[in-house]
Short mmCIF file of C-alpha atoms in Angstrom, two decimals:
data_model
loop_
_atom_site.label_atom_id
_atom_site.label_comp_id
_atom_site.label_asym_id
_atom_site.label_seq_id
_atom_site.Cartn_x
_atom_site.Cartn_y
_atom_site.Cartn_z
CA MET F 59 -46.21 11.03 -8.64
CA SER F 60 -46.79 14.76 -8.08
CA ASN F 61 -44.59 17.58 -9.32
CA VAL F 62 -45.98 19.95 -6.62
CA ILE F 63 -43.36 21.14 -4.13
CA ASP F 64 -44.57 21.77 -0.53
CA ILE F 65 -43.16 25.11 0.56
CA THR F 66 -43.10 25.27 4.33
CA SER F 67 -40.77 28.20 5.09
CA LYS F 68 -40.50 31.70 3.71
CA GLU F 69 -36.84 31.07 2.80
CA GLU F 70 -37.93 28.55 0.24
CA PHE F 71 -40.37 30.91 -1.61
CA LEU F 72 -39.60 32.08 -5.11
CA PHE F 73 -38.05 35.56 -5.29
CA VAL F 74 -41.29 37.09 -6.56
CA GLU F 75 -43.30 35.48 -3.86
CA LYS F 76 -40.89 36.42 -1.12
CA TYR F 77 -40.69 40.18 -2.05
CA ARG F 78 -44.25 40.71 -3.38
CA PRO F 79 -45.91 43.67 -1.68
CA GLN F 80 -48.40 42.61 0.99
CA ILE F 81 -50.45 45.74 1.15
CA ILE F 82 -51.52 48.29 -1.36
CA GLU F 83 -49.26 51.00 0.17
CA ASP F 84 -46.21 48.81 -0.48
CA THR F 85 -46.79 48.81 -4.26
CA ILE F 86 -44.96 51.02 -6.71
CA LEU F 87 -47.92 52.55 -8.46
CA PRO F 88 -49.23 56.08 -9.23
CA ALA F 89 -51.17 57.61 -6.41
CA ASP F 90 -54.45 57.64 -8.40
CA ILE F 91 -54.22 53.92 -9.08
CA LYS F 92 -53.45 53.15 -5.41
CA ALA F 93 -56.55 55.26 -4.48
CA THR F 94 -58.67 53.28 -6.98
CA PHE F 95 -57.58 49.90 -5.54
CA THR F 96 -57.99 51.16 -1.99
CA GLU F 97 -61.65 52.16 -2.87
CA PHE F 98 -62.23 48.66 -4.31
CA VAL F 99 -61.11 47.09 -1.03
CA LYS F 100 -63.24 49.47 1.02
CA GLN F 101 -66.36 48.68 -1.10
CA GLY F 102 -65.62 45.05 -0.93
CA GLU F 103 -65.88 44.47 -4.54
CA ILE F 104 -63.44 44.37 -7.46
CA PRO F 105 -64.90 44.90 -11.04
#
């Protein structure tokens, strides 16, 4: 038997999954940290 729950609709997501930022601009971070993350994405590598 498996304890894994199949989540098929967004209404069934956990609170943190439902409201997690989807893009860097949606995060609540200092501007310099956002810029750093944006550069990582542009370069295509994350240290």
